């Protein structure tokens, strides 16, 4: 047991003996049982109630992970309040409601006698909040730590009101289990987090919740929900839709449940109102006042579900900033162009807690996946901040991965000194545990980049890719291959860029960063140092098609050209035809190719995240096999397009059949090659990892049909 947990348990022991003098002190067995429970206040409370069952008095456990608060009622009706962190009570930011309902005798200590009104006792356990995250396991075989609902749980617990139960369908909880929670558990508040592809699951939960005789207060959030707000509120007039990160919203929802604030003052929600006065009530959507909370001040999670995530062979996720520095046209999010980063000095305590869970799962790679959209940011101290962040992670014993824009490496408006500083930054980040960085390249064609409002150029992307590879920065690149407004020339240029062999260079560990910055701009130097590998081997997911997401500027461009149709709530998008119908056919077959191989590719990707050394390398090479095949498919569909005149849409069925035949042939070749590849990877795996790959490879090899995972569906 580590020193911090020993100190926490010592304080808990003292609180117990102070509140219940005749109770048994904690034994070594008790301490061993309590240690893994400390991340969950409800489990600590249950343990204490059982431990103290022979003495009268109530138990309350509340507060956030690093400032857990235990309140034990004494036989004389006074209470004992213990801050398990050891910080004195006066240092806590007490919620306003406690002012007239909770009085501490010695606020300058971590342990104090206290007087609680019955209102306080009630508020400490009500409302009963259930946070639910949805999931389709048939598409995503391995889980991620549910950061969204865990962040919201922390915000809820910071209010010292109610209890929070977290459930995630990634982690063995079924839809039937969630429905049972609704119908028999009678929660006061239900929060549902849904992302793309989960609209069907959310509707089943919402139907069940609002069919109850006394429905709970229901809040729906997540990236999908914000896109479908109008549709959801029309169907469920009593629903609240969270439009932002969710922390400020849940704090307001709890206050509203207790009658402290009206619904109109809950931050960041969309809801349905009604006209007042006589006559007919007219429903109208409202968006409450914007969130005033500092989104970067506290964006850390509770860790209730981390152990079970590891037990299901999942990975740990964390967030150190929110927002993005750009306004890409395909992104509909409200925080476009806005970025805020948390100070790295706020992280050591959560890294320590994460480390304790990792210690109990030594088979899991000690890697944190920082899900920041843009981890570096655009502030003047961007370089120093990210270096301090990396150093903090490194000193805590973690490697890490994250995402940022490509213009954090090369910018057309900066001089050589700026680029040399960035090159040094990247080398230092690798030295400090950067395991891989994802860059949203999205295209290597200038006209497409302009349409996407990426504010980058093809040459800029090329120079950045060269620079990063020469610096030996492990990278992943995202790339949108098809978009409805593209021309055939743009598609052919896309194919050519993805096939370039002058971008991925051999690492130059002994070369000065300044020489690399100059070298990547010298074609002779590039030719002498290229790996010869095509760019597509470094693209994370091949054959991606643009989604016309509800509310995005790109979608408005497509609508202006008469290309969009009905909303498709499952994916938060609208149906969209392609300006060149032949490219639309190609996109459809490319998506079928992606979907047929998605579960296997996702399995490889997930295994790569939890492995280290030779096993991880073997898995990465297996993904390259899939990428090679996808690139061949792109060439096949372009060849097929060029055989059909764009002015002859009556040939669509024939073109589709030609593409299907080409994909069928490629699938046969891939099946043979993957049999050898999967067997080779399997030799590097053992236990559940080997079983997972064998299961998913067997399922993939037996597939014969071309089905779309998220087929377009109308809201009608």
XYZ file of C-alpha atoms in Angstrom:
716
model
C 0.000 0.000 0.000
C 1.408 3.419 -0.935
C 1.993 6.225 1.544
C -0.910 8.347 0.303
C -3.488 5.578 0.677
C -2.021 4.664 4.073
C -2.518 8.273 5.195
C -6.090 8.323 3.849
C -6.959 5.128 5.708
C -5.334 6.416 8.896
C -7.561 9.501 8.724
C -10.613 7.363 8.050
C -9.729 5.168 11.020
C -9.437 8.206 13.273
C -12.756 9.557 12.013
C -14.429 6.232 12.797
C -13.094 6.040 16.331
C -13.950 9.706 16.955
C -17.533 9.306 15.775
C -18.147 5.857 17.233
C -15.745 5.413 20.182
C -16.765 1.801 20.763
C -16.236 0.677 17.168
C -13.442 -1.605 16.033
C -10.409 0.152 14.518
C -9.450 -0.748 10.963
C -7.467 -3.962 10.696
C -4.960 -4.819 7.984
C -7.680 -6.878 6.331
C -10.047 -3.900 6.437
C -7.421 -1.673 4.905
C -6.701 -4.116 2.099
C -10.420 -4.320 1.334
C -10.900 -0.538 1.441
C -7.928 0.492 -0.701
C -9.459 -0.339 -4.123
C -12.794 1.173 -3.005
C -11.414 4.653 -2.293
C -12.091 5.843 -5.853
C -15.840 5.306 -5.358
C -17.649 7.254 -2.592
C -20.715 5.029 -2.797
C -18.643 1.882 -2.270
C -16.824 3.481 0.652
C -20.165 4.446 2.169
C -21.533 0.912 1.767
C -18.412 -0.543 3.387
C -18.635 1.888 6.310
C -22.331 1.199 6.868
C -21.594 -2.513 7.093
C -18.565 -1.926 9.320
C -20.555 0.325 11.675
C -23.839 -1.553 11.522
C -23.812 -2.395 15.248
C -23.692 1.254 16.314
C -26.438 3.809 15.590
C -25.835 6.677 13.210
C -25.905 7.575 9.533
C -23.011 7.667 7.052
C -22.423 10.069 4.189
C -19.484 10.064 1.747
C -19.223 12.838 -0.831
C -16.822 15.170 -2.592
C -14.357 14.669 -5.418
C -11.619 12.068 -5.527
C -8.814 14.249 -4.199
C -11.009 15.870 -1.491
C -13.263 13.032 -0.390
C -15.449 14.070 2.545
C -16.737 11.532 5.098
C -19.483 12.489 7.534
C -20.355 10.107 10.364
C -23.264 10.667 12.723
C -22.548 10.208 16.432
C -25.013 8.729 18.941
C -25.528 12.252 20.364
C -26.773 13.381 16.883
C -23.698 15.498 16.255
C -21.564 14.554 13.271
C -17.861 14.064 12.598
C -16.578 15.539 9.309
C -13.305 14.180 7.920
C -11.513 15.449 4.815
C -9.586 12.348 3.789
C -7.025 14.414 1.845
C -5.730 15.885 5.100
C -6.467 19.438 3.957
C -8.263 21.580 6.476
C -11.969 22.114 5.963
C -11.555 25.872 5.589
C -9.509 25.315 2.420
C -12.460 23.656 0.673
C -14.640 25.666 -1.689
C -17.886 24.889 0.078
C -21.034 25.103 -2.066
C -23.309 27.998 -1.178
C -26.082 25.720 0.061
C -23.940 24.473 2.953
C -23.694 27.942 4.503
C -26.897 27.674 6.521
C -27.057 23.886 6.825
C -23.595 22.680 7.888
C -21.512 24.156 10.726
C -17.984 22.965 11.539
C -16.588 23.344 15.052
C -12.914 23.392 13.963
C -12.731 24.400 10.275
C -8.960 24.833 10.559
C -8.517 21.060 10.830
C -9.202 18.127 8.487
C -11.227 16.507 11.325
C -14.043 18.354 13.042
C -17.263 17.892 14.917
C -20.123 19.246 12.815
C -23.773 20.140 13.069
C -25.953 19.229 10.087
C -29.560 20.180 9.506
C -31.856 17.489 8.147
C -31.838 19.439 4.896
C -28.079 18.943 4.705
C -28.404 15.220 5.447
C -30.989 14.974 2.676
C -28.929 16.939 0.160
C -25.850 14.809 0.771
C -27.666 11.797 -0.716
C -30.239 13.270 -3.060
C -30.764 13.460 -5.926
C -29.844 9.943 -7.002
C -28.032 10.573 -10.307
C -27.406 7.841 -12.869
C -24.970 8.651 -15.687
C -25.113 6.287 -18.659
C -22.749 5.944 -21.625
C -23.895 4.009 -24.690
C -22.001 1.607 -26.933
C -22.326 -0.844 -29.817
C -19.885 -3.676 -28.935
C -20.366 -5.347 -32.308
C -18.599 -2.386 -33.946
C -16.050 -1.477 -31.253
C -14.713 -4.637 -29.607
C -12.444 -3.018 -26.994
C -13.301 -0.132 -24.643
C -11.978 3.295 -23.733
C -12.235 4.832 -20.268
C -15.538 6.799 -20.335
C -14.106 10.265 -19.853
C -17.304 12.194 -20.590
C -19.526 10.799 -17.843
C -16.530 10.625 -15.483
C -15.910 14.368 -15.900
C -19.589 15.044 -15.273
C -19.541 12.821 -12.174
C -16.705 14.885 -10.732
C -18.635 18.114 -11.272
C -21.727 16.608 -9.634
C -19.735 15.434 -6.606
C -18.127 18.845 -6.229
C -21.568 20.211 -5.272
C -21.714 17.804 -2.283
C -25.269 17.002 -3.373
C -26.636 13.575 -4.171
C -25.021 10.337 -5.217
C -23.705 9.426 -8.647
C -23.791 5.995 -10.287
C -21.848 5.522 -13.534
C -22.682 2.851 -16.114
C -21.027 2.255 -19.474
C -22.138 -0.291 -22.053
C -18.491 -0.794 -23.037
C -17.899 -2.450 -19.682
C -20.344 -5.337 -19.609
C -23.506 -3.326 -18.903
C -26.260 -4.124 -21.391
C -29.104 -1.976 -22.647
C -31.418 -4.210 -20.623
C -29.399 -3.373 -17.501
C -29.802 0.354 -18.164
C -33.528 -0.056 -18.765
C -33.787 -1.917 -15.457
C -32.011 0.953 -13.685
C -34.640 3.296 -15.091
C -37.692 1.219 -14.342
C -36.826 -0.361 -10.983
C -34.055 1.850 -9.583
C -36.195 5.010 -9.739
C -33.311 7.483 -10.133
C -34.051 11.169 -9.640
C -31.852 12.347 -12.507
C -30.653 10.412 -15.546
C -27.807 11.660 -17.719
C -27.297 9.934 -21.064
C -24.131 10.403 -23.124
C -24.451 9.482 -26.794
C -22.080 9.837 -29.696
C -22.326 9.024 -33.381
C -24.027 5.718 -34.188
C -25.839 5.488 -30.834
C -29.069 7.353 -31.592
C -31.027 4.081 -31.656
C -29.874 3.131 -28.161
C -30.624 6.592 -26.806
C -34.176 6.541 -28.164
C -34.885 3.250 -26.399
C -33.709 4.705 -23.088
C -35.610 7.955 -23.555
C -38.793 6.122 -24.549
C -38.548 4.022 -21.385
C -37.755 6.994 -19.134
C -40.606 9.180 -20.326
C -43.076 6.277 -20.265
C -42.694 5.999 -16.473
C -45.576 7.284 -14.338
C -43.161 9.717 -12.658
C -40.264 10.206 -15.084
C -36.891 11.304 -13.753
C -35.310 14.554 -14.826
C -33.454 13.499 -17.985
C -30.428 15.249 -19.473
C -28.909 14.059 -22.744
C -25.442 15.097 -23.862
C -22.587 14.146 -26.125
C -21.507 15.054 -29.645
C -24.468 13.318 -31.298
C -27.087 14.842 -29.020
C -26.083 18.408 -29.802
C -26.499 17.701 -33.517
C -29.970 16.207 -33.001
C -31.266 18.721 -30.462
C -34.255 19.876 -32.514
C -35.381 16.342 -33.333
C -35.017 15.177 -29.745
C -36.909 18.082 -28.198
C -39.770 17.660 -30.641
C -40.081 14.017 -29.583
C -39.386 14.509 -25.865
C -40.645 17.946 -24.713
C -39.450 17.412 -21.115
C -35.888 16.540 -22.128
C -32.920 18.776 -21.333
C -30.105 18.770 -23.919
C -26.605 19.604 -22.708
C -24.817 21.606 -25.380
C -21.315 21.849 -23.910
C -18.866 19.868 -21.835
C -21.511 19.056 -19.233
C -19.811 20.018 -15.968
C -21.537 23.360 -15.446
C -24.782 21.880 -16.721
C -24.892 19.031 -14.183
C -24.081 21.453 -11.364
C -27.044 23.567 -12.466
C -29.299 20.534 -12.884
C -28.656 19.430 -9.295
C -29.360 22.941 -8.005
C -32.556 23.046 -10.076
C -33.689 19.669 -8.732
C -33.460 21.079 -5.214
C -35.333 24.241 -6.217
C -32.345 26.547 -5.861
C -32.584 27.881 -9.429
C -35.250 27.833 -12.166
C -34.699 25.779 -15.285
C -33.879 28.923 -17.239
C -30.719 29.401 -15.157
C -29.243 25.963 -15.800
C -26.128 26.711 -17.870
C -25.690 25.375 -21.381
C -28.968 23.551 -22.024
C -31.505 23.391 -24.804
C -35.112 22.770 -23.733
C -38.711 23.205 -24.806
C -40.743 26.082 -23.396
C -44.353 27.202 -23.848
C -46.049 30.549 -24.472
C -47.634 31.947 -21.322
C -51.030 33.489 -20.899
C -54.384 32.393 -22.236
C -55.036 30.464 -25.389
C -53.086 27.672 -26.988
C -49.662 26.757 -25.631
C -47.058 26.900 -28.340
C -43.929 24.826 -27.898
C -40.648 26.520 -28.656
C -37.035 25.521 -28.213
C -34.859 27.522 -25.874
C -31.153 27.587 -25.245
C -30.305 28.714 -21.745
C -27.598 31.210 -20.923
C -24.084 30.247 -22.025
C -21.753 28.456 -19.660
C -19.741 30.905 -17.578
C -17.638 28.182 -15.942
C -13.920 28.211 -16.757
C -13.765 25.120 -18.952
C -10.062 24.661 -18.335
C -10.184 25.116 -14.562
C -11.222 21.568 -13.769
C -11.638 19.083 -16.605
C -10.453 16.034 -14.715
C -12.480 12.859 -14.143
C -13.574 10.651 -11.315
C -12.012 7.191 -11.681
C -14.824 4.849 -10.584
C -14.806 3.009 -13.922
C -11.060 2.856 -14.599
C -10.423 -0.530 -12.917
C -13.256 -2.199 -14.810
C -12.031 -0.540 -18.022
C -8.663 -2.237 -17.540
C -10.392 -5.496 -16.639
C -12.044 -5.319 -20.073
C -8.663 -4.659 -21.747
C -9.416 -0.989 -22.315
C -7.211 2.091 -22.101
C -7.000 5.191 -19.919
C -8.008 8.583 -21.300
C -7.455 12.069 -19.931
C -7.968 15.620 -21.162
C -5.676 18.597 -20.571
C -7.310 21.216 -22.810
C -10.536 21.909 -24.625
C -11.368 23.490 -27.932
C -9.418 24.068 -31.106
C -7.509 26.953 -32.660
C -9.240 26.718 -36.044
C -12.722 26.732 -37.597
C -12.749 23.823 -40.061
C -15.872 23.909 -42.207
C -16.827 20.284 -41.544
C -16.835 20.730 -37.745
C -20.142 21.902 -36.221
C -18.936 22.277 -32.637
C -19.571 25.512 -30.818
C -16.020 25.816 -29.468
C -14.392 26.163 -32.894
C -11.646 28.751 -32.790
C -11.676 28.751 -28.977
C -8.985 26.974 -26.967
C -8.196 26.768 -23.258
C -5.625 24.589 -21.534
C -5.394 23.465 -17.931
C -2.197 24.268 -16.067
C 0.071 21.182 -15.925
C 0.510 21.854 -12.217
C -3.068 20.655 -11.673
C -2.232 17.128 -12.859
C 0.119 15.437 -10.345
C -2.605 14.259 -7.958
C -4.715 12.663 -10.718
C -1.610 11.085 -12.270
C -0.810 9.612 -8.869
C -4.322 8.156 -8.604
C -4.131 6.806 -12.145
C -0.786 5.247 -11.348
C -2.259 3.342 -8.403
C -4.833 1.729 -10.693
C -2.172 0.947 -13.310
C -0.100 -0.700 -10.558
C -2.920 -3.200 -10.013
C -2.948 -3.995 -13.755
C 0.714 -4.521 -14.702
C -0.225 -6.109 -18.043
C -1.674 -2.793 -19.305
C 0.705 -0.453 -21.134
C 1.375 2.547 -18.896
C 0.133 4.928 -21.580
C -2.321 7.801 -21.250
C -4.417 8.821 -24.234
C -4.915 12.568 -24.036
C -8.051 13.216 -26.063
C -7.403 16.931 -26.537
C -8.410 18.075 -30.016
C -5.402 20.415 -29.993
C -2.973 19.728 -27.160
C -0.488 22.524 -27.923
C -2.799 25.479 -28.458
C -2.080 28.911 -29.881
C -1.108 30.981 -26.859
C 2.260 32.684 -26.569
C 3.385 30.133 -23.994
C 2.251 27.139 -26.071
C 5.698 25.544 -26.345
C 6.631 25.980 -22.688
C 3.227 24.720 -21.549
C 3.264 21.517 -23.606
C 6.858 20.809 -22.554
C 5.891 21.261 -18.900
C 2.900 18.990 -19.475
C 5.091 16.307 -21.071
C 7.609 16.560 -18.252
C 4.836 16.148 -15.676
C 3.572 13.011 -17.430
C 7.085 11.627 -17.823
C 7.966 12.155 -14.177
C 4.790 10.294 -13.218
C 5.988 7.319 -15.271
C 3.630 7.571 -18.244
C 4.020 7.528 -21.990
C 1.281 9.391 -23.812
C -0.498 10.085 -27.087
C -2.579 13.022 -28.257
C -3.633 15.200 -31.221
C -2.819 18.600 -32.690
C -2.901 20.570 -35.934
C -0.222 20.164 -38.549
C 0.585 23.882 -38.327
C 2.216 23.218 -34.972
C 5.144 21.972 -37.081
C 5.196 24.131 -40.211
C 3.651 27.553 -40.811
C 3.930 29.676 -43.915
C 3.914 32.910 -41.890
C 6.844 32.000 -39.619
C 10.610 32.228 -40.141
C 13.334 29.621 -39.815
C 13.919 30.353 -36.126
C 10.305 29.498 -35.325
C 10.584 26.201 -37.213
C 13.833 25.276 -35.478
C 12.229 25.928 -32.086
C 9.306 23.674 -33.041
C 11.675 20.962 -34.273
C 13.465 21.050 -30.916
C 10.095 20.938 -29.172
C 9.085 17.768 -31.018
C 12.357 16.022 -30.210
C 11.994 16.928 -26.555
C 8.402 15.695 -26.464
C 9.529 12.329 -27.799
C 12.250 12.203 -25.144
C 9.553 12.933 -22.553
C 7.377 9.978 -23.473
C 5.358 11.027 -26.531
C 4.358 7.682 -28.008
C 2.375 9.024 -30.939
C 0.709 12.228 -32.141
C -2.292 12.425 -34.449
C -2.396 15.242 -37.011
C -5.508 16.228 -38.948
C -3.993 16.643 -42.412
C -7.350 15.887 -44.094
C -6.088 16.575 -47.625
C -3.080 17.159 -49.822
C -5.036 19.161 -52.418
C -5.144 22.947 -52.050
C -8.651 23.417 -53.408
C -10.014 20.846 -50.949
C -8.112 22.368 -48.033
C -9.656 25.730 -48.911
C -13.128 24.181 -49.018
C -12.486 22.570 -45.621
C -11.213 25.929 -44.281
C -8.165 24.114 -42.886
C -6.003 27.249 -43.279
C -3.140 25.025 -44.430
C -1.696 24.173 -47.839
C -0.635 20.941 -49.513
C 3.005 22.071 -49.501
C 2.766 22.954 -45.820
C 1.381 19.492 -45.066
C 4.148 17.849 -47.081
C 6.904 19.794 -45.300
C 5.407 19.001 -41.896
C 5.175 15.273 -42.635
C 8.784 15.264 -43.798
C 9.904 17.186 -40.724
C 8.121 14.949 -38.258
C 9.401 11.743 -39.821
C 12.988 13.024 -39.972
C 12.687 13.969 -36.290
C 11.431 10.421 -35.576
C 8.146 11.655 -34.128
C 5.657 8.743 -34.103
C 2.646 10.003 -36.037
C -0.838 9.208 -37.242
C -2.543 11.261 -39.938
C -6.247 11.646 -40.618
C -7.330 12.189 -44.214
C -10.773 12.776 -45.789
C -10.629 11.004 -49.137
C -14.129 11.733 -50.481
C -16.318 14.813 -50.103
C -19.575 15.618 -51.929
C -18.279 18.811 -53.559
C -15.075 17.316 -54.973
C -14.231 16.912 -58.640
C -12.655 13.886 -60.309
C -9.401 15.809 -60.716
C -9.374 16.429 -56.961
C -9.991 12.748 -56.263
C -7.137 11.761 -58.552
C -4.872 14.329 -56.867
C -5.909 12.867 -53.498
C -4.893 9.403 -54.684
C -1.579 10.756 -55.898
C -0.842 12.551 -52.606
C -1.645 9.466 -50.534
C 0.746 7.500 -52.721
C 3.690 9.908 -52.465
C 6.933 8.252 -51.409
C 8.880 11.463 -50.753
C 7.133 12.391 -47.510
C 8.010 9.697 -44.968
C 11.734 10.112 -44.340
C 14.242 8.058 -42.394
C 14.833 9.343 -38.831
C 17.893 11.570 -38.455
C 18.662 11.335 -34.716
C 22.153 12.863 -34.940
C 21.231 15.783 -37.145
C 20.749 19.285 -35.750
C 17.108 20.466 -35.897
C 18.139 23.431 -38.035
C 19.658 21.110 -40.629
C 16.430 19.090 -40.706
C 14.312 22.229 -41.149
C 16.458 23.205 -44.128
C 16.814 19.649 -45.450
C 13.113 18.902 -45.846
C 12.944 21.864 -48.261
C 15.780 20.467 -50.394
C 14.505 17.844 -52.855
C 17.956 16.263 -53.263
C 18.277 15.892 -49.499
C 14.774 14.418 -49.360
C 15.550 11.909 -52.120
C 18.637 10.787 -50.219
C 16.705 10.211 -46.983
C 13.280 8.889 -48.040
C 12.027 5.554 -46.712
C 10.265 4.855 -49.986
C 7.058 4.086 -48.087
C 3.894 5.712 -49.446
C 2.069 8.195 -47.255
C -1.039 6.027 -47.029
C 0.827 3.662 -44.687
C 0.805 6.489 -42.127
C -2.872 7.435 -42.520
C -4.926 6.283 -39.571
C -8.112 5.386 -41.449
C -8.229 5.086 -45.225
C -11.141 5.805 -47.582
C -12.916 8.202 -45.221
C -15.901 10.074 -46.668
C -17.000 13.520 -45.528
C -20.059 13.514 -43.272
C -22.378 16.482 -43.745
C -22.926 17.056 -40.035
C -25.912 19.048 -38.854
C -24.878 22.648 -38.222
C -21.539 22.548 -40.084
C -20.503 25.250 -42.552
C -19.625 22.587 -45.135
C -23.174 21.246 -44.891
C -24.472 24.717 -45.672
C -22.245 24.789 -48.778
C -23.719 21.482 -49.924
C -27.239 22.677 -49.179
C -26.659 25.801 -51.250
C -25.921 23.533 -54.204
C -29.092 21.520 -53.640
C -27.236 18.365 -52.622
C -28.562 17.743 -49.104
C -31.654 15.813 -48.074
C -33.295 14.605 -44.890
C -31.584 14.487 -41.475
C -30.088 11.131 -40.446
C -30.182 11.237 -36.637
C -28.152 8.069 -36.073
C -25.017 9.930 -37.134
C -26.111 13.522 -36.546
C -25.827 14.280 -40.250
C -27.972 15.047 -43.259
C -28.177 12.898 -46.351
C -26.067 14.340 -49.152
C -25.626 13.550 -52.833
C -22.317 14.040 -54.609
C -21.946 16.760 -57.210
C -20.269 14.123 -59.404
C -22.570 11.131 -59.062
C -19.732 8.758 -60.000
C -17.705 9.848 -56.966
C -20.820 9.290 -54.875
C -20.966 5.691 -56.067
C -17.264 5.312 -55.282
C -17.751 6.800 -51.824
C -20.575 4.362 -51.126
C -18.457 1.350 -52.048
C -15.455 2.746 -50.187
C -17.634 3.005 -47.080
C -18.739 -0.603 -47.519
C -15.077 -1.590 -47.702
C -14.334 0.374 -44.524
C -17.306 -1.108 -42.672
C -16.538 -4.688 -43.660
C -13.028 -4.377 -42.224
C -13.748 -1.889 -39.438
C -14.117 -4.261 -36.485
C -10.863 -6.054 -37.327
C -8.994 -2.780 -37.873
C -10.429 -1.380 -34.639
C -9.290 -4.533 -32.838
C -5.752 -4.049 -34.136
C -5.857 -0.386 -33.168
C -7.141 -1.182 -29.673
C -4.538 -3.888 -29.101
C -1.842 -1.490 -30.238
C -2.915 0.907 -27.504
C -2.501 -1.595 -24.662
C 0.687 -3.296 -25.878
C 4.359 -2.372 -25.880
C 7.493 -3.623 -27.650
C 7.449 -6.359 -30.353
C 3.754 -7.231 -29.879
C 2.777 -3.621 -30.534
C 5.030 -3.446 -33.600
C 3.478 -6.632 -35.010
C -0.014 -5.195 -34.579
C 1.003 -1.941 -36.289
C 2.308 -3.876 -39.283
C -0.985 -5.725 -39.529
C -2.786 -2.405 -39.878
C -0.469 -1.501 -42.769
C -1.750 -4.586 -44.613
C -5.273 -3.164 -44.398
C -4.085 0.275 -45.511
C -2.285 -1.120 -48.552
C -5.451 -2.913 -49.632
C -7.551 0.214 -49.112
C -5.201 2.267 -51.257
C -5.515 -0.317 -54.031
C -9.288 -0.046 -53.737
C -9.051 3.730 -54.178
C -7.142 3.206 -57.406
C -9.714 0.643 -58.557
C -12.713 2.944 -58.077
C -10.954 5.827 -59.834
C -10.237 3.539 -62.792
C -13.894 2.542 -62.838
C -15.059 6.165 -62.714
C -12.919 7.098 -65.699
C -14.713 4.522 -67.814
C -18.091 6.241 -67.363
C -19.171 9.654 -68.655
C -20.405 11.981 -65.902
C -23.222 13.021 -68.258
C -24.609 9.466 -68.285
C -26.122 8.899 -64.808
C -28.213 6.082 -66.280
C -25.015 3.998 -66.069
C -24.952 4.203 -62.277
C -26.003 0.575 -61.785
C -23.343 -0.680 -64.176
C -20.685 1.446 -62.476
C -21.758 0.145 -59.080
C -21.515 -3.453 -60.286
C -18.038 -2.812 -61.699
C -16.882 -1.386 -58.365
C -18.413 -4.248 -56.406
C -16.537 -6.736 -58.545
C -13.280 -4.863 -57.988
C -13.816 -4.824 -54.207
C -14.714 -8.490 -54.179
C -11.446 -9.326 -55.910
C -9.449 -7.168 -53.496
C -11.222 -8.755 -50.529
C -10.160 -12.199 -51.676
C -6.537 -11.144 -51.961
C -6.698 -9.459 -48.585
C -8.237 -12.508 -46.921
C -5.294 -14.650 -47.995
C -2.696 -12.088 -46.920
C -4.423 -11.388 -43.615
C -4.520 -15.080 -42.716
C -0.729 -15.084 -42.720
C -0.534 -11.689 -40.996
C -2.997 -12.569 -38.207
C -1.131 -15.813 -37.513
C 2.124 -13.866 -37.226
C 0.576 -11.310 -34.873
C -0.981 -14.103 -32.810
C 2.458 -15.495 -32.065
C 3.239 -12.253 -30.227
C 0.049 -12.313 -28.129
C -1.226 -14.377 -25.244
C -4.295 -14.796 -23.069
C -7.270 -12.538 -23.691
C -5.415 -10.470 -26.288
C -4.795 -13.567 -28.417
C -8.389 -14.713 -27.907
C -9.773 -11.318 -28.919
C -7.762 -11.255 -32.132
C -8.675 -14.851 -32.982
C -12.360 -14.127 -32.446
C -12.412 -10.923 -34.467
C -10.261 -12.346 -37.272
C -12.547 -15.367 -37.526
C -15.616 -13.149 -37.684
C -13.973 -10.935 -40.317
C -12.793 -13.866 -42.484
C -16.304 -15.343 -42.580
C -17.942 -12.120 -43.839
C -19.247 -12.267 -47.385
C -21.684 -9.346 -47.630
C -21.071 -5.642 -48.151
C -23.107 -3.940 -45.431
C -23.071 -0.380 -44.111
C -22.719 -0.120 -40.344
C -24.480 3.236 -40.126
C -26.724 3.161 -43.159
C -28.523 6.402 -43.933
C -31.891 6.673 -42.257
C -34.461 9.413 -42.454
C -35.973 11.057 -39.411
C -39.373 10.911 -41.061
